[in-house]
């Protein structure tokens, strides 16, 4: 089911076959309403490349309609050590170039490439799904941002988050800054990013970065339990409620109340309209 499709995306074809995903350092499995994306380069601590982000976007574009919960996890000792550091070398990643080649390609191309990379993260917020990051070990840079791109973070007690980018002369640009500020507030986000310090499990729970901390061996079970809880509610009502919650911050109370009424009218019609 999760196998081998090449789907049309934005006018071009994204290959999401198991073979192509493996080359990009990913596995993808669907079991009923639950999809699992596994970062699968454990020997390199699940370091991410342009191919990883493009494959993530491909998974988002071809996600089977029945899926309601998407779990993102990492194989081996770390969730993800962030960007593949070879991208900072002149040689780069074979077949994918390096930052020096990307920088030479001109501003417009560079911004376009960043937008393409971000597409791999943004779809995880869709109202039709709930995404859960199951995070253990290190979640550094792009790894931290991937965890932030999910709706929920359930973490192991050995977790270490670190926004390393400013220490490397860069900014976090894989969609992580907004969810970080929304979760922990501006002051704490400034503290975490501008010091590039480690955030461990106890602090992650206390500041709202993690919903739940469990023993490393219990992580899969905790995520399965949460997925089951999420699947116990009505699919369409869940999507409508997520749309409301996502829009709440940007609306006034009056506007939000109107939005609630509009969504409820649709629900009532669907349930009792005959
Ligand atoms: N890129 C490429 N390879 C990496 C890697 C990375 N980010 N992180 C680890 N590896 C490789 C190591 O080179 C090593 O490979 P070899 O066995 O071939 O030597 C292997 O993974 C294991 O690494 P360690 O022995 O260091 O593993 P560890 O468990 O002792 O430490 C770690 C884990 C703390 C994550 C450490 O590997 C580390 O600090 N990695 C680098 C983290 C980093 O700086 N990432 C960049 C973040 S910034 C970002 O992501 C930028 C952005 O979005 C723009």
PDB file of C-alpha atoms in Angstrom, residues 169-266:
ATOM      1  CA  UNK A 169      26.385  30.809  11.310  1.00  0.00           C
ATOM      2  CA  UNK A 170      22.944  29.827  10.012  1.00  0.00           C
ATOM      3  CA  UNK A 171      19.302  30.330  10.952  1.00  0.00           C
ATOM      4  CA  UNK A 172      16.756  27.573  11.517  1.00  0.00           C
ATOM      5  CA  UNK A 173      14.937  27.606   8.165  1.00  0.00           C
ATOM      6  CA  UNK A 174      13.079  24.308   8.032  1.00  0.00           C
ATOM      7  CA  UNK A 175       9.810  25.723   9.422  1.00  0.00           C
ATOM      8  CA  UNK A 176      10.829  25.325  13.075  1.00  0.00           C
ATOM      9  CA  UNK A 177      10.894  28.914  14.374  1.00  0.00           C
ATOM     10  CA  UNK A 178       7.129  29.543  14.451  1.00  0.00           C
ATOM     11  CA  UNK A 179       6.108  26.347  16.258  1.00  0.00           C
ATOM     12  CA  UNK A 180       8.991  26.805  18.686  1.00  0.00           C
ATOM     13  CA  UNK A 181       7.850  30.326  19.642  1.00  0.00           C
ATOM     14  CA  UNK A 182       4.232  29.190  19.837  1.00  0.00           C
ATOM     15  CA  UNK A 183       5.134  26.285  22.108  1.00  0.00           C
ATOM     16  CA  UNK A 184       7.620  27.849  24.513  1.00  0.00           C
ATOM     17  CA  UNK A 185       7.208  31.635  24.071  1.00  0.00           C
ATOM     18  CA  UNK A 186       9.578  34.178  22.570  1.00  0.00           C
ATOM     19  CA  UNK A 187      11.984  34.540  25.499  1.00  0.00           C
ATOM     20  CA  UNK A 188      12.564  30.794  25.876  1.00  0.00           C
ATOM     21  CA  UNK A 189      12.881  30.382  22.087  1.00  0.00           C
ATOM     22  CA  UNK A 190      15.530  33.126  22.024  1.00  0.00           C
ATOM     23  CA  UNK A 191      17.333  31.424  24.900  1.00  0.00           C
ATOM     24  CA  UNK A 192      17.256  27.991  23.220  1.00  0.00           C
ATOM     25  CA  UNK A 193      18.227  29.150  19.719  1.00  0.00           C
ATOM     26  CA  UNK A 194      20.743  31.890  20.430  1.00  0.00           C
ATOM     27  CA  UNK A 195      22.720  29.796  22.882  1.00  0.00           C
ATOM     28  CA  UNK A 196      22.345  26.581  20.835  1.00  0.00           C
ATOM     29  CA  UNK A 197      22.179  24.840  24.199  1.00  0.00           C
ATOM     30  CA  UNK A 198      20.857  21.356  24.923  1.00  0.00           C
ATOM     31  CA  UNK A 199      17.290  20.908  26.142  1.00  0.00           C
ATOM     32  CA  UNK A 200      16.782  17.624  27.954  1.00  0.00           C
ATOM     33  CA  UNK A 201      13.602  15.658  28.671  1.00  0.00           C
ATOM     34  CA  UNK A 202      12.627  17.209  31.994  1.00  0.00           C
ATOM     35  CA  UNK A 203      12.911  20.778  30.645  1.00  0.00           C
ATOM     36  CA  UNK A 204      11.222  19.826  27.348  1.00  0.00           C
ATOM     37  CA  UNK A 205       8.179  18.639  29.296  1.00  0.00           C
ATOM     38  CA  UNK A 206       8.185  21.637  31.639  1.00  0.00           C
ATOM     39  CA  UNK A 207       8.303  24.271  28.875  1.00  0.00           C
ATOM     40  CA  UNK A 208       5.756  22.582  26.622  1.00  0.00           C
ATOM     41  CA  UNK A 209       8.118  21.251  23.979  1.00  0.00           C
ATOM     42  CA  UNK A 210       7.075  17.694  24.779  1.00  0.00           C
ATOM     43  CA  UNK A 211       3.610  16.434  25.656  1.00  0.00           C
ATOM     44  CA  UNK A 212       4.873  13.329  27.388  1.00  0.00           C
ATOM     45  CA  UNK A 213       8.173  11.822  28.573  1.00  0.00           C
ATOM     46  CA  UNK A 214       8.514   8.047  28.841  1.00  0.00           C
ATOM     47  CA  UNK A 215      11.304   5.545  29.374  1.00  0.00           C
ATOM     48  CA  UNK A 216      13.193   4.799  26.147  1.00  0.00           C
ATOM     49  CA  UNK A 217      11.805   1.258  25.994  1.00  0.00           C
ATOM     50  CA  UNK A 218       8.240   2.533  26.355  1.00  0.00           C
ATOM     51  CA  UNK A 219       8.371   5.076  23.520  1.00  0.00           C
ATOM     52  CA  UNK A 220       6.770   2.937  20.800  1.00  0.00           C
ATOM     53  CA  UNK A 221       4.020   1.793  23.138  1.00  0.00           C
ATOM     54  CA  UNK A 222       3.285   5.347  24.311  1.00  0.00           C
ATOM     55  CA  UNK A 223       3.009   6.510  20.692  1.00  0.00           C
ATOM     56  CA  UNK A 224       0.727   3.578  19.820  1.00  0.00           C
ATOM     57  CA  UNK A 225      -1.507   4.404  22.791  1.00  0.00           C
ATOM     58  CA  UNK A 226      -1.719   8.070  21.782  1.00  0.00           C
ATOM     59  CA  UNK A 227      -2.534   7.098  18.186  1.00  0.00           C
ATOM     60  CA  UNK A 228      -5.343   4.841  19.444  1.00  0.00           C
ATOM     61  CA  UNK A 229      -6.755   7.698  21.551  1.00  0.00           C
ATOM     62  CA  UNK A 230      -6.627  10.028  18.549  1.00  0.00           C
ATOM     63  CA  UNK A 231      -8.390   7.485  16.362  1.00  0.00           C
ATOM     64  CA  UNK A 232     -11.221   7.124  18.873  1.00  0.00           C
ATOM     65  CA  UNK A 233     -12.836  10.414  17.813  1.00  0.00           C
ATOM     66  CA  UNK A 234     -14.847  11.161  14.675  1.00  0.00           C
ATOM     67  CA  UNK A 235     -12.576  11.699  11.652  1.00  0.00           C
ATOM     68  CA  UNK A 236     -14.351  14.744  10.155  1.00  0.00           C
ATOM     69  CA  UNK A 237     -14.993  16.361  13.523  1.00  0.00           C
ATOM     70  CA  UNK A 238     -11.311  15.922  14.387  1.00  0.00           C
ATOM     71  CA  UNK A 239     -10.205  17.641  11.157  1.00  0.00           C
ATOM     72  CA  UNK A 240     -12.704  20.481  11.662  1.00  0.00           C
ATOM     73  CA  UNK A 241     -11.601  20.936  15.280  1.00  0.00           C
ATOM     74  CA  UNK A 242      -7.939  21.008  14.267  1.00  0.00           C
ATOM     75  CA  UNK A 243      -8.736  23.682  11.662  1.00  0.00           C
ATOM     76  CA  UNK A 244     -10.412  25.736  14.393  1.00  0.00           C
ATOM     77  CA  UNK A 245      -7.536  25.321  16.838  1.00  0.00           C
ATOM     78  CA  UNK A 246      -4.927  26.156  14.196  1.00  0.00           C
ATOM     79  CA  UNK A 247      -6.737  29.356  13.239  1.00  0.00           C
ATOM     80  CA  UNK A 248      -7.505  30.450  16.812  1.00  0.00           C
ATOM     81  CA  UNK A 249      -4.345  32.473  17.461  1.00  0.00           C
ATOM     82  CA  UNK A 250      -4.760  34.639  14.371  1.00  0.00           C
ATOM     83  CA  UNK A 251      -8.467  35.403  15.032  1.00  0.00           C
ATOM     84  CA  UNK A 252     -10.228  37.648  17.528  1.00  0.00           C
ATOM     85  CA  UNK A 253     -12.623  35.968  19.969  1.00  0.00           C
ATOM     86  CA  UNK A 254     -15.525  37.222  17.871  1.00  0.00           C
ATOM     87  CA  UNK A 255     -14.002  35.865  14.644  1.00  0.00           C
ATOM     88  CA  UNK A 256     -13.201  32.545  16.292  1.00  0.00           C
ATOM     89  CA  UNK A 257     -16.769  32.246  17.563  1.00  0.00           C
ATOM     90  CA  UNK A 258     -18.050  32.794  14.032  1.00  0.00           C
ATOM     91  CA  UNK A 259     -15.608  30.159  12.726  1.00  0.00           C
ATOM     92  CA  UNK A 260     -16.860  27.685  15.358  1.00  0.00           C
ATOM     93  CA  UNK A 261     -20.441  28.253  14.247  1.00  0.00           C
ATOM     94  CA  UNK A 262     -19.583  27.724  10.598  1.00  0.00           C
ATOM     95  CA  UNK A 263     -17.759  24.457  11.286  1.00  0.00           C
ATOM     96  CA  UNK A 264     -20.583  23.271  13.550  1.00  0.00           C
ATOM     97  CA  UNK A 265     -23.202  23.983  10.903  1.00  0.00           C
ATOM     98  CA  UNK A 266     -21.330  21.631   8.585  1.00  0.00           C
TER      99      UNK A 266
END
